[in-house]
Amino acid sequence: MAAVDIDVPVETDPQICNPADLERQAECFKEQGNAFYSNKDYSEAFNFYTKAIDACPKNASYYGNRAATLMMLCRFREALEDSQQAVRLDDCFMKGHLREGKCHLSLGNAMAASRCFQKVLELEPSNREAQQENKNATTLLEFERMADFGFEKRDFRKVVYCMDRALALATACHRFKILKAECLALLGRYPEAQSVASDILRMDSTNADALYVRGLCLYYEDCIDKAVQFFVQALRMAPDHEKARLACRNAKALKAKKEEGNQAFKINNYEAAYQLYTEALAIDPNNIKTNAKLYCNRATAGAKLKKLNQAIEDCTSAIKLDDTYIKAYLRRAQCYMDTEQYEEAVRDYEKVYQTEKTSDHKHLLKNAQLELKKSKRKDYYKVLGVGKNATEDEIKKAYRKRALMHHPDRHSAATPEVQKEEEKKFKEVGEAFTVLSDPKKKIRYDSGHDLDNDGCFDGGDFDANNIFRAFFGGHGGGFTFDSSSDSGPGNFFFQFG
């Protein structure tokens, strides 16, 4: 802070005798105070100005000088009191009005500051310092207005921007600091918010607003028990603190509902757990970290209930709130695996493995990559219409049905396009049966090996008709299909010729 002008002393001989002697003694104290002030020893200057006031308490300039010293010590509230006392004693004391205005401005009271600077300009219209400070007061009012509008619109970044500029003018305004800290907390910038609140609490441990912000940071970092302690302390300091009361109520309700959901999940009551997590998510949309966990918990319950697509959506919501939440990536990846969305699963597992290079995560990634590779080949289980755990008999029955359904002789009367498509499907059915009916080939296929590299279906050696004939007894004649018959799959039957 720039040095504040002080009044010039009068040299006296200090003796305690009568009012005149007291005045001389007070002037001597003032002179000593001025000397310390010039040397920037503001604490000693304060002591001597206090002695001058004690000796002569009706002198406006002594209060003015002590106010100037208190301003240099950043004790603006005390400086304001001295400035106000100075102008009460002498309403024409221009420096007193100027200092009072500066104190109001530093404390964030722009309207009161402007009134003081207007008074200075009445006494001295050409006073440039008062003109500039009055402009600063107007600027401060505008930043306040913009911040209030931003807060109403939940544009917390705009509020922080305005408060940073306001605090450059109102350096000692706790109200602006608290508003900035609250918005930092709402933006998820908890260390910065904590730092601002802690600075205020070091100066005033009973500041309810600062206690509330400390609690808010803990609440948003999912330290709910500690947060409640700060909210309770804030309410003890200020029983009508509505924000602390609401936050305390939300914190307690959120913790209780989350714990109810966890308990229901533990006893395998997944429907109840899903509903309780849903209710918890409605309590406070601003609690990003806790809500991320609730979304992930609901996804876990949803997966148990086979609501896989909803579980994926919940995991995505959790990741949007907290993109470092490994558990949500893992849960979503598993849901992708269960729904055969292997590319998405690989992407999530890669994200997890890049963050935490554990052997378990590496195994999960490798498995997803294998399933992705397998998914890009022909799915012989789908070709036959059976599950991956189908028995030998089920595979044979499926082949019988599909082979008869797609046999070219059955479609001899169809268009060339249909004949070509059915011939292709007939060949695929034969391929599928060749692999899945051979235990060794089936094992290699299931493990992800590329069977084409083993010469199984290379060139023109593969003949689906040979497989068909071998399966149905090795007869060499043709087949007769009657689409009017009710026997066999697809309302047709065949006869060996």
GROMACS .gro file of C-alpha atoms in nm:
model
  497
    1MET     CA    1   0.000   0.000   0.000
    2ALA     CA    2   0.121   0.352  -0.080
    3ALA     CA    3   0.215   0.571   0.216
    4VAL     CA    4  -0.071   0.778   0.358
    5ASP     CA    5  -0.016   1.151   0.418
    6ILE     CA    6   0.006   1.252   0.784
    7ASP     CA    7  -0.011   1.593   0.947
    8VAL     CA    8   0.304   1.790   1.026
    9PRO     CA    9   0.397   1.799   1.401
   10VAL     CA   10   0.464   2.096   1.628
   11GLU     CA   11   0.771   2.077   1.858
   12THR     CA   12   0.683   2.104   2.232
   13ASP     CA   13   0.824   2.044   2.577
   14PRO     CA   14   0.622   1.760   2.737
   15GLN     CA   15   0.508   1.843   3.092
   16ILE     CA   16   0.191   1.727   3.262
   17CYS     CA   17   0.052   2.038   3.424
   18ASN     CA   18  -0.256   2.186   3.263
   19PRO     CA   19  -0.452   2.161   2.937
   20ALA     CA   20  -0.192   2.362   2.752
   21ASP     CA   21   0.083   2.131   2.876
   22LEU     CA   22  -0.123   1.829   2.772
   23GLU     CA   23  -0.158   1.974   2.426
   24ARG     CA   24   0.215   2.027   2.404
   25GLN     CA   25   0.277   1.674   2.525
   26ALA     CA   26   0.029   1.538   2.269
   27GLU     CA   27   0.210   1.725   1.992
   28CYS     CA   28   0.537   1.573   2.107
   29PHE     CA   29   0.387   1.225   2.089
   30LYS     CA   30   0.253   1.304   1.746
   31GLU     CA   31   0.600   1.418   1.632
   32GLN     CA   32   0.752   1.094   1.750
   33GLY     CA   33   0.474   0.900   1.579
   34ASN     CA   34   0.547   1.086   1.256
   35ALA     CA   35   0.912   0.994   1.277
   36PHE     CA   36   0.833   0.626   1.316
   37TYR     CA   37   0.578   0.652   1.035
   38SER     CA   38   0.840   0.803   0.803
   39ASN     CA   39   1.068   0.509   0.883
   40LYS     CA   40   0.780   0.270   0.809
   41ASP     CA   41   0.774   0.146   1.168
   42TYR     CA   42   0.397   0.158   1.176
   43SER     CA   43   0.354  -0.036   1.500
   44GLU     CA   44   0.559   0.221   1.696
   45ALA     CA   45   0.389   0.505   1.511
   46PHE     CA   46   0.054   0.360   1.620
   47ASN     CA   47   0.169   0.354   1.984
   48PHE     CA   48   0.273   0.721   1.985
   49TYR     CA   49  -0.039   0.838   1.802
   50THR     CA   50  -0.241   0.654   2.066
   51LYS     CA   51  -0.051   0.841   2.338
   52ALA     CA   52  -0.127   1.168   2.163
   53ILE     CA   53  -0.498   1.080   2.152
   54ASP     CA   54  -0.493   0.983   2.521
   55ALA     CA   55  -0.339   1.319   2.606
   56CYS     CA   56  -0.569   1.518   2.380
   57PRO     CA   57  -0.875   1.314   2.270
   58LYS     CA   58  -1.052   1.601   2.094
   59ASN     CA   59  -0.793   1.656   1.821
   60ALA     CA   60  -0.915   1.533   1.483
   61SER     CA   61  -0.570   1.516   1.324
   62TYR     CA   62  -0.444   1.266   1.584
   63TYR     CA   63  -0.723   1.026   1.490
   64GLY     CA   64  -0.649   1.095   1.125
   65ASN     CA   65  -0.280   1.009   1.168
   66ARG     CA   66  -0.357   0.693   1.360
   67ALA     CA   67  -0.609   0.598   1.093
   68ALA     CA   68  -0.335   0.640   0.830
   69THR     CA   69  -0.107   0.413   1.032
   70LEU     CA   70  -0.376   0.151   1.080
   71MET     CA   71  -0.435   0.153   0.704
   72MET     CA   72  -0.068   0.078   0.646
   73LEU     CA   73  -0.105  -0.211   0.891
   74CYS     CA   74  -0.409  -0.330   0.691
   75ARG     CA   75  -0.630  -0.288   0.999
   76PHE     CA   76  -0.901  -0.117   0.799
   77ARG     CA   77  -1.192  -0.160   1.038
   78GLU     CA   78  -1.001   0.013   1.318
   79ALA     CA   79  -0.879   0.274   1.069
   80LEU     CA   80  -1.241   0.336   0.966
   81GLU     CA   81  -1.341   0.401   1.327
   82ASP     CA   82  -1.058   0.652   1.373
   83SER     CA   83  -1.140   0.825   1.042
   84GLN     CA   84  -1.505   0.856   1.141
   85GLN     CA   85  -1.411   0.995   1.481
   86ALA     CA   86  -1.183   1.247   1.311
   87VAL     CA   87  -1.461   1.386   1.088
   88ARG     CA   88  -1.703   1.386   1.379
   89LEU     CA   89  -1.463   1.618   1.556
   90ASP     CA   90  -1.404   1.827   1.242
   91ASP     CA   91  -1.647   1.791   0.952
   92CYS     CA   92  -1.418   2.000   0.731
   93PHE     CA   93  -1.122   1.767   0.787
   94MET     CA   94  -1.069   1.670   0.425
   95LYS     CA   95  -0.805   1.402   0.491
   96GLY     CA   96  -1.038   1.244   0.742
   97HIS     CA   97  -1.315   1.209   0.483
   98LEU     CA   98  -1.066   1.080   0.224
   99ARG     CA   99  -0.931   0.816   0.462
  100GLU     CA  100  -1.280   0.714   0.566
  101GLY     CA  101  -1.367   0.666   0.199
  102LYS     CA  102  -1.054   0.459   0.136
  103CYS     CA  103  -1.136   0.238   0.435
  104HIS     CA  104  -1.491   0.184   0.312
  105LEU     CA  105  -1.354   0.101  -0.033
  106SER     CA  106  -1.098  -0.146   0.105
  107LEU     CA  107  -1.373  -0.312   0.309
  108GLY     CA  108  -1.597  -0.341   0.002
  109ASN     CA  109  -1.858  -0.073   0.086
  110ALA     CA  110  -1.854   0.120  -0.240
  111MET     CA  111  -2.168   0.327  -0.170
  112ALA     CA  112  -2.034   0.460   0.161
  113ALA     CA  113  -1.695   0.519   0.001
  114SER     CA  114  -1.852   0.723  -0.278
  115ARG     CA  115  -2.033   0.944  -0.026
  116CYS     CA  116  -1.703   1.018   0.147
  117PHE     CA  117  -1.524   1.105  -0.178
  118GLN     CA  118  -1.815   1.329  -0.277
  119LYS     CA  119  -1.771   1.513   0.054
  120VAL     CA  120  -1.400   1.563  -0.023
  121LEU     CA  121  -1.490   1.702  -0.365
  122GLU     CA  122  -1.734   1.943  -0.202
  123LEU     CA  123  -1.449   2.070   0.015
  124GLU     CA  124  -1.195   2.063  -0.268
  125PRO     CA  125  -1.349   2.013  -0.615
  126SER     CA  126  -1.011   1.974  -0.787
  127ASN     CA  127  -0.886   1.696  -0.558
  128ARG     CA  128  -0.754   1.439  -0.808
  129GLU     CA  129  -0.714   1.164  -0.555
  130ALA     CA  130  -1.080   1.189  -0.455
  131GLN     CA  131  -1.183   1.197  -0.822
  132GLN     CA  132  -0.987   0.878  -0.896
  133GLU     CA  133  -1.107   0.700  -0.582
  134ASN     CA  134  -1.466   0.792  -0.667
  135LYS     CA  135  -1.419   0.628  -1.009
  136ASN     CA  136  -1.281   0.320  -0.831
  137ALA     CA  137  -1.594   0.308  -0.614
  138THR     CA  138  -1.813   0.321  -0.925
  139THR     CA  139  -1.607   0.043  -1.086
  140LEU     CA  140  -1.641  -0.167  -0.772
  141LEU     CA  141  -2.019  -0.127  -0.777
  142GLU     CA  142  -2.025  -0.250  -1.137
  143PHE     CA  143  -1.819  -0.560  -1.055
  144GLU     CA  144  -2.057  -0.633  -0.767
  145ARG     CA  145  -2.356  -0.603  -0.997
  146MET     CA  146  -2.198  -0.832  -1.257
  147ALA     CA  147  -2.106  -1.087  -0.990
  148ASP     CA  148  -2.459  -1.094  -0.847
  149PHE     CA  149  -2.600  -1.151  -1.195
  150GLY     CA  150  -2.341  -1.422  -1.266
  151PHE     CA  151  -2.418  -1.604  -0.941
  152GLU     CA  152  -2.790  -1.595  -1.016
  153LYS     CA  153  -2.718  -1.750  -1.357
  154ARG     CA  154  -2.477  -2.001  -1.200
  155ASP     CA  155  -2.193  -1.858  -1.408
  156PHE     CA  156  -1.940  -1.915  -1.131
  157ARG     CA  157  -1.638  -1.846  -1.350
  158LYS     CA  158  -1.775  -1.500  -1.422
  159VAL     CA  159  -1.822  -1.440  -1.049
  160VAL     CA  160  -1.461  -1.540  -0.975
  161TYR     CA  161  -1.343  -1.307  -1.252
  162CYS     CA  162  -1.544  -1.017  -1.108
  163MET     CA  163  -1.433  -1.085  -0.752
  164ASP     CA  164  -1.066  -1.096  -0.848
  165ARG     CA  165  -1.100  -0.748  -0.995
  166ALA     CA  166  -1.313  -0.625  -0.709
  167LEU     CA  167  -1.057  -0.746  -0.456
  168ALA     CA  168  -0.786  -0.547  -0.635
  169LEU     CA  169  -0.982  -0.241  -0.516
  170ALA     CA  170  -1.134  -0.383  -0.197
  171THR     CA  171  -0.836  -0.572  -0.060
  172ALA     CA  172  -0.982  -0.631   0.288
  173CYS     CA  173  -1.336  -0.729   0.190
  174HIS     CA  174  -1.414  -1.065   0.350
  175ARG     CA  175  -1.752  -1.072   0.174
  176PHE     CA  176  -1.588  -1.068  -0.169
  177LYS     CA  177  -1.332  -1.327  -0.064
  178ILE     CA  178  -1.605  -1.557   0.065
  179LEU     CA  179  -1.809  -1.520  -0.253
  180LYS     CA  180  -1.502  -1.603  -0.460
  181ALA     CA  181  -1.424  -1.903  -0.239
  182GLU     CA  182  -1.780  -2.032  -0.260
  183CYS     CA  183  -1.774  -2.012  -0.640
  184LEU     CA  184  -1.434  -2.183  -0.652
  185ALA     CA  185  -1.586  -2.465  -0.450
  186LEU     CA  186  -1.885  -2.483  -0.686
  187LEU     CA  187  -1.638  -2.503  -0.976
  188GLY     CA  188  -1.458  -2.794  -0.811
  189ARG     CA  189  -1.144  -2.591  -0.737
  190TYR     CA  190  -1.139  -2.705  -0.377
  191PRO     CA  191  -0.776  -2.632  -0.276
  192GLU     CA  192  -0.809  -2.270  -0.388
  193ALA     CA  193  -1.141  -2.231  -0.207
  194GLN     CA  194  -0.999  -2.390   0.107
  195SER     CA  195  -0.701  -2.154   0.097
  196VAL     CA  196  -0.919  -1.842   0.081
  197ALA     CA  197  -1.147  -1.961   0.361
  198SER     CA  198  -0.851  -2.062   0.580
  199ASP     CA  199  -0.690  -1.719   0.539
  200ILE     CA  200  -1.007  -1.556   0.669
  201LEU     CA  201  -1.039  -1.803   0.958
  202ARG     CA  202  -0.683  -1.726   1.065
  203MET     CA  203  -0.791  -1.366   1.111
  204ASP     CA  204  -1.138  -1.446   1.242
  205SER     CA  205  -1.197  -1.801   1.364
  206THR     CA  206  -1.567  -1.728   1.423
  207ASN     CA  207  -1.644  -1.620   1.066
  208ALA     CA  208  -1.954  -1.825   0.985
  209ASP     CA  209  -1.922  -1.772   0.608
  210ALA     CA  210  -1.566  -1.902   0.603
  211LEU     CA  211  -1.666  -2.202   0.816
  212TYR     CA  212  -1.947  -2.271   0.568
  213VAL     CA  213  -1.708  -2.262   0.271
  214ARG     CA  214  -1.465  -2.499   0.447
  215GLY     CA  215  -1.755  -2.736   0.506
  216LEU     CA  216  -1.873  -2.697   0.147
  217CYS     CA  217  -1.531  -2.802   0.012
  218LEU     CA  218  -1.526  -3.110   0.235
  219TYR     CA  219  -1.883  -3.192   0.137
  220TYR     CA  220  -1.803  -3.174  -0.232
  221GLU     CA  221  -1.492  -3.388  -0.178
  222ASP     CA  222  -1.717  -3.658  -0.028
  223CYS     CA  223  -1.586  -3.605   0.327
  224ILE     CA  224  -1.940  -3.570   0.453
  225ASP     CA  225  -1.885  -3.630   0.827
  226LYS     CA  226  -1.618  -3.358   0.849
  227ALA     CA  227  -1.831  -3.127   0.637
  228VAL     CA  228  -2.124  -3.159   0.877
  229GLN     CA  229  -1.897  -3.057   1.166
  230PHE     CA  230  -1.810  -2.730   0.990
  231PHE     CA  231  -2.173  -2.661   0.897
  232VAL     CA  232  -2.277  -2.713   1.259
  233GLN     CA  233  -2.000  -2.481   1.375
  234ALA     CA  234  -2.110  -2.216   1.124
  235LEU     CA  235  -2.467  -2.241   1.252
  236ARG     CA  236  -2.341  -2.207   1.605
  237MET     CA  237  -2.175  -1.878   1.507
  238ALA     CA  238  -2.472  -1.764   1.297
  239PRO     CA  239  -2.796  -1.956   1.368
  240ASP     CA  240  -2.971  -1.789   1.071
  241HIS     CA  241  -2.706  -1.894   0.816
  242GLU     CA  242  -2.945  -2.042   0.557
  243LYS     CA  243  -2.677  -2.180   0.322
  244ALA     CA  244  -2.508  -2.369   0.604
  245ARG     CA  245  -2.843  -2.503   0.722
  246LEU     CA  246  -2.936  -2.628   0.372
  247ALA     CA  247  -2.591  -2.779   0.310
  248CYS     CA  248  -2.598  -2.954   0.647
  249ARG     CA  249  -2.941  -3.100   0.574
  250ASN     CA  250  -2.832  -3.216   0.226
  251ALA     CA  251  -2.512  -3.369   0.360
  252LYS     CA  252  -2.695  -3.573   0.623
  253ALA     CA  253  -2.966  -3.683   0.378
  254LEU     CA  254  -2.713  -3.778   0.109
  255LYS     CA  255  -2.506  -3.986   0.348
  256ALA     CA  256  -2.811  -4.166   0.488
  257LYS     CA  257  -2.959  -4.245   0.146
  258LYS     CA  258  -2.627  -4.366   0.004
  259GLU     CA  259  -2.571  -4.594   0.304
  260GLU     CA  260  -2.923  -4.734   0.266
  261GLY     CA  261  -2.848  -4.815  -0.096
  262ASN     CA  262  -2.519  -4.981  -0.007
  263GLN     CA  263  -2.690  -5.192   0.259
  264ALA     CA  264  -2.962  -5.304   0.018
  265PHE     CA  265  -2.696  -5.401  -0.237
  266LYS     CA  266  -2.505  -5.605   0.022
  267ILE     CA  267  -2.812  -5.820   0.090
  268ASN     CA  268  -2.866  -5.865  -0.288
  269ASN     CA  269  -3.179  -5.648  -0.296
  270TYR     CA  270  -3.071  -5.486  -0.621
  271GLU     CA  271  -3.409  -5.332  -0.708
  272ALA     CA  272  -3.417  -5.148  -0.375
  273ALA     CA  273  -3.053  -5.043  -0.409
  274TYR     CA  274  -3.118  -4.909  -0.759
  275GLN     CA  275  -3.413  -4.703  -0.633
  276LEU     CA  276  -3.225  -4.569  -0.328
  277TYR     CA  277  -2.929  -4.458  -0.541
  278THR     CA  278  -3.176  -4.285  -0.773
  279GLU     CA  279  -3.328  -4.099  -0.478
  280ALA     CA  280  -2.982  -4.002  -0.351
  281LEU     CA  281  -2.891  -3.856  -0.692
  282ALA     CA  282  -3.186  -3.618  -0.667
  283ILE     CA  283  -3.073  -3.463  -0.336
  284ASP     CA  284  -2.796  -3.230  -0.459
  285PRO     CA  285  -2.697  -3.205  -0.828
  286ASN     CA  286  -2.400  -2.985  -0.730
  287ASN     CA  287  -2.221  -3.259  -0.536
  288ILE     CA  288  -2.011  -3.385  -0.826
  289LYS     CA  289  -1.784  -3.633  -0.649
  290THR     CA  290  -2.055  -3.806  -0.446
  291ASN     CA  291  -2.292  -3.814  -0.742
  292ALA     CA  292  -2.021  -3.975  -0.957
  293LYS     CA  293  -2.001  -4.256  -0.702
  294LEU     CA  294  -2.379  -4.282  -0.686
  295TYR     CA  295  -2.403  -4.315  -1.065
  296CYS     CA  296  -2.139  -4.589  -1.058
  297ASN     CA  297  -2.316  -4.766  -0.770
  298ARG     CA  298  -2.646  -4.750  -0.959
  299ALA     CA  299  -2.470  -4.887  -1.267
  300THR     CA  300  -2.347  -5.182  -1.061
  301ALA     CA  301  -2.700  -5.249  -0.935
  302GLY     CA  302  -2.833  -5.203  -1.289
  303ALA     CA  303  -2.586  -5.457  -1.427
  304LYS     CA  304  -2.707  -5.708  -1.168
  305LEU     CA  305  -3.061  -5.640  -1.290
  306LYS     CA  306  -2.948  -5.691  -1.655
  307LYS     CA  307  -3.016  -5.323  -1.732
  308LEU     CA  308  -2.689  -5.311  -1.920
  309ASN     CA  309  -2.760  -5.014  -2.148
  310GLN     CA  310  -2.877  -4.805  -1.852
  311ALA     CA  311  -2.570  -4.917  -1.660
  312ILE     CA  312  -2.350  -4.792  -1.945
  313GLU     CA  313  -2.531  -4.458  -1.939
  314ASP     CA  314  -2.482  -4.430  -1.563
  315CYS     CA  315  -2.110  -4.501  -1.593
  316THR     CA  316  -2.085  -4.238  -1.865
  317SER     CA  317  -2.259  -3.988  -1.635
  318ALA     CA  318  -2.013  -4.075  -1.358
  319ILE     CA  319  -1.716  -4.022  -1.591
  320LYS     CA  320  -1.854  -3.686  -1.707
  321LEU     CA  321  -1.858  -3.575  -1.343
  322ASP     CA  322  -1.516  -3.723  -1.263
  323ASP     CA  323  -1.301  -3.826  -1.560
  324THR     CA  324  -1.041  -3.980  -1.326
  325TYR     CA  325  -1.290  -4.229  -1.177
  326ILE     CA  326  -1.127  -4.564  -1.261
  327LYS     CA  327  -1.407  -4.771  -1.109
  328ALA     CA  328  -1.658  -4.617  -1.351
  329TYR     CA  329  -1.437  -4.698  -1.651
  330LEU     CA  330  -1.401  -5.056  -1.532
  331ARG     CA  331  -1.774  -5.098  -1.475
  332ARG     CA  332  -1.859  -4.948  -1.816
  333ALA     CA  333  -1.600  -5.166  -1.989
  334GLN     CA  334  -1.751  -5.479  -1.835
  335CYS     CA  335  -2.096  -5.371  -1.951
  336TYR     CA  336  -1.955  -5.316  -2.300
  337MET     CA  337  -1.810  -5.667  -2.289
  338ASP     CA  338  -2.145  -5.812  -2.179
  339THR     CA  339  -2.319  -5.637  -2.469
  340GLU     CA  340  -2.043  -5.738  -2.715
  341GLN     CA  341  -1.936  -5.378  -2.778
  342TYR     CA  342  -1.572  -5.479  -2.781
  343GLU     CA  343  -1.418  -5.170  -2.940
  344GLU     CA  344  -1.569  -4.954  -2.668
  345ALA     CA  345  -1.454  -5.200  -2.402
  346VAL     CA  346  -1.097  -5.193  -2.535
  347ARG     CA  347  -1.099  -4.813  -2.531
  348ASP     CA  348  -1.205  -4.805  -2.165
  349TYR     CA  349  -0.958  -5.073  -2.058
  350GLU     CA  350  -0.679  -4.887  -2.240
  351LYS     CA  351  -0.769  -4.573  -2.042
  352VAL     CA  352  -0.759  -4.771  -1.718
  353TYR     CA  353  -0.428  -4.942  -1.800
  354GLN     CA  354  -0.265  -4.610  -1.897
  355THR     CA  355  -0.364  -4.473  -1.557
  356GLU     CA  356  -0.293  -4.778  -1.342
  357LYS     CA  357  -0.055  -5.031  -1.500
  358THR     CA  358  -0.149  -5.333  -1.287
  359SER     CA  359  -0.140  -5.696  -1.395
  360ASP     CA  360  -0.517  -5.724  -1.347
  361HIS     CA  361  -0.583  -5.428  -1.573
  362LYS     CA  362  -0.342  -5.566  -1.833
  363HIS     CA  363  -0.527  -5.897  -1.828
  364LEU     CA  364  -0.863  -5.726  -1.875
  365LEU     CA  365  -0.728  -5.525  -2.168
  366LYS     CA  366  -0.578  -5.833  -2.335
  367ASN     CA  367  -0.904  -6.023  -2.296
  368ALA     CA  368  -1.105  -5.736  -2.449
  369GLN     CA  369  -0.860  -5.712  -2.738
  370LEU     CA  370  -0.896  -6.087  -2.799
  371GLU     CA  371  -1.276  -6.064  -2.797
  372LEU     CA  372  -1.255  -5.770  -3.038
  373LYS     CA  373  -1.037  -5.974  -3.272
  374LYS     CA  374  -1.276  -6.267  -3.251
  375SER     CA  375  -1.576  -6.044  -3.316
  376LYS     CA  376  -1.431  -5.936  -3.650
  377ARG     CA  377  -1.427  -6.295  -3.781
  378LYS     CA  378  -1.734  -6.489  -3.890
  379ASP     CA  379  -1.935  -6.577  -3.582
  380TYR     CA  380  -2.001  -6.944  -3.642
  381TYR     CA  381  -2.224  -6.967  -3.337
  382LYS     CA  382  -2.450  -6.700  -3.486
  383VAL     CA  383  -2.438  -6.869  -3.827
  384LEU     CA  384  -2.580  -7.185  -3.667
  385GLY     CA  385  -2.801  -6.994  -3.427
  386VAL     CA  386  -2.660  -7.148  -3.108
  387GLY     CA  387  -2.498  -7.014  -2.795
  388LYS     CA  388  -2.125  -7.028  -2.724
  389ASN     CA  389  -2.183  -7.307  -2.471
  390ALA     CA  390  -2.382  -7.527  -2.713
  391THR     CA  391  -2.335  -7.903  -2.679
  392GLU     CA  392  -2.231  -8.135  -2.963
  393ASP     CA  393  -2.590  -8.249  -3.009
  394GLU     CA  394  -2.719  -7.891  -3.017
  395ILE     CA  395  -2.461  -7.804  -3.283
  396LYS     CA  396  -2.567  -8.103  -3.494
  397LYS     CA  397  -2.936  -8.018  -3.465
  398ALA     CA  398  -2.865  -7.656  -3.556
  399TYR     CA  399  -2.664  -7.761  -3.860
  400ARG     CA  400  -2.941  -7.996  -3.975
  401LYS     CA  401  -3.195  -7.715  -3.956
  402ARG     CA  402  -2.981  -7.443  -4.120
  403ALA     CA  403  -2.836  -7.668  -4.391
  404LEU     CA  404  -3.181  -7.778  -4.501
  405MET     CA  405  -3.307  -7.421  -4.485
  406HIS     CA  406  -3.036  -7.284  -4.715
  407HIS     CA  407  -2.968  -7.582  -4.945
  408PRO     CA  408  -2.952  -7.461  -5.309
  409ASP     CA  409  -3.197  -7.727  -5.433
  410ARG     CA  410  -3.464  -7.579  -5.210
  411HIS     CA  411  -3.427  -7.242  -5.385
  412SER     CA  412  -3.398  -7.363  -5.744
  413ALA     CA  413  -3.711  -7.173  -5.843
  414ALA     CA  414  -3.596  -6.845  -5.683
  415THR     CA  415  -3.439  -6.549  -5.859
  416PRO     CA  416  -3.067  -6.564  -5.937
  417GLU     CA  417  -2.999  -6.310  -5.663
  418VAL     CA  418  -3.179  -6.517  -5.399
  419GLN     CA  419  -3.011  -6.835  -5.520
  420LYS     CA  420  -2.670  -6.672  -5.488
  421GLU     CA  421  -2.744  -6.545  -5.135
  422GLU     CA  422  -2.878  -6.880  -5.018
  423GLU     CA  423  -2.578  -7.062  -5.167
  424LYS     CA  424  -2.350  -6.828  -4.969
  425LYS     CA  425  -2.540  -6.899  -4.647
  426PHE     CA  426  -2.533  -7.272  -4.717
  427LYS     CA  427  -2.156  -7.258  -4.749
  428GLU     CA  428  -2.124  -7.055  -4.424
  429VAL     CA  429  -2.336  -7.313  -4.241
  430GLY     CA  430  -2.102  -7.584  -4.366
  431GLU     CA  431  -1.796  -7.387  -4.253
  432ALA     CA  432  -1.948  -7.332  -3.911
  433PHE     CA  433  -2.030  -7.698  -3.866
  434THR     CA  434  -1.686  -7.807  -3.984
  435VAL     CA  435  -1.521  -7.596  -3.716
  436LEU     CA  436  -1.762  -7.635  -3.424
  437SER     CA  437  -1.804  -8.010  -3.465
  438ASP     CA  438  -1.428  -8.068  -3.454
  439PRO     CA  439  -1.305  -8.039  -3.092
  440LYS     CA  440  -0.954  -7.923  -3.187
  441LYS     CA  441  -1.074  -7.665  -3.437
  442LYS     CA  442  -1.341  -7.548  -3.194
  443ILE     CA  443  -1.082  -7.488  -2.921
  444ARG     CA  444  -0.862  -7.289  -3.160
  445TYR     CA  445  -1.160  -7.091  -3.285
  446ASP     CA  446  -1.278  -7.013  -2.931
  447SER     CA  447  -0.929  -6.901  -2.832
  448GLY     CA  448  -0.917  -6.648  -3.116
  449HIS     CA  449  -0.686  -6.819  -3.364
  450ASP     CA  450  -0.734  -6.735  -3.730
  451LEU     CA  451  -0.832  -7.069  -3.881
  452ASP     CA  452  -0.775  -6.949  -4.238
  453ASN     CA  453  -0.403  -6.947  -4.159
  454ASP     CA  454  -0.427  -7.316  -4.078
  455GLY     CA  455  -0.548  -7.399  -4.431
  456CYS     CA  456  -0.900  -7.493  -4.323
  457PHE     CA  457  -1.087  -7.295  -4.587
  458ASP     CA  458  -0.818  -7.175  -4.825
  459GLY     CA  459  -0.852  -7.192  -5.202
  460GLY     CA  460  -1.137  -7.392  -5.352
  461ASP     CA  461  -1.094  -7.711  -5.149
  462PHE     CA  462  -1.393  -7.649  -4.922
  463ASP     CA  463  -1.718  -7.801  -5.050
  464ALA     CA  464  -2.031  -7.750  -4.838
  465ASN     CA  465  -2.214  -8.018  -5.036
  466ASN     CA  466  -1.961  -8.281  -4.930
  467ILE     CA  467  -2.024  -8.192  -4.566
  468PHE     CA  468  -2.398  -8.204  -4.625
  469ARG     CA  469  -2.383  -8.547  -4.784
  470ALA     CA  470  -2.151  -8.677  -4.515
  471PHE     CA  471  -2.381  -8.548  -4.242
  472PHE     CA  472  -2.694  -8.703  -4.397
  473GLY     CA  473  -2.541  -9.043  -4.458
  474GLY     CA  474  -2.309  -8.999  -4.755
  475HIS     CA  475  -2.569  -9.062  -5.028
  476GLY     CA  476  -2.460  -8.951  -5.368
  477GLY     CA  477  -2.791  -8.864  -5.531
  478GLY     CA  478  -2.977  -8.535  -5.545
  479PHE     CA  479  -3.239  -8.403  -5.306
  480THR     CA  480  -3.605  -8.326  -5.352
  481PHE     CA  481  -3.754  -8.036  -5.154
  482ASP     CA  482  -4.130  -7.992  -5.124
  483SER     CA  483  -4.222  -7.651  -4.989
  484SER     CA  484  -4.584  -7.757  -4.951
  485SER     CA  485  -4.501  -8.017  -4.688
  486ASP     CA  486  -4.528  -7.945  -4.316
  487SER     CA  487  -4.236  -8.167  -4.227
  488GLY     CA  488  -3.888  -8.045  -4.150
  489PRO     CA  489  -3.762  -7.690  -4.083
  490GLY     CA  490  -3.914  -7.412  -4.286
  491ASN     CA  491  -4.208  -7.632  -4.395
  492PHE     CA  492  -4.011  -7.851  -4.638
  493PHE     CA  493  -3.864  -8.199  -4.645
  494PHE     CA  494  -3.594  -8.369  -4.847
  495GLN     CA  495  -3.564  -8.709  -5.002
  496PHE     CA  496  -3.247  -8.888  -5.109
  497GLY     CA  497  -3.259  -8.970  -5.478
   0.00000   0.00000   0.00000
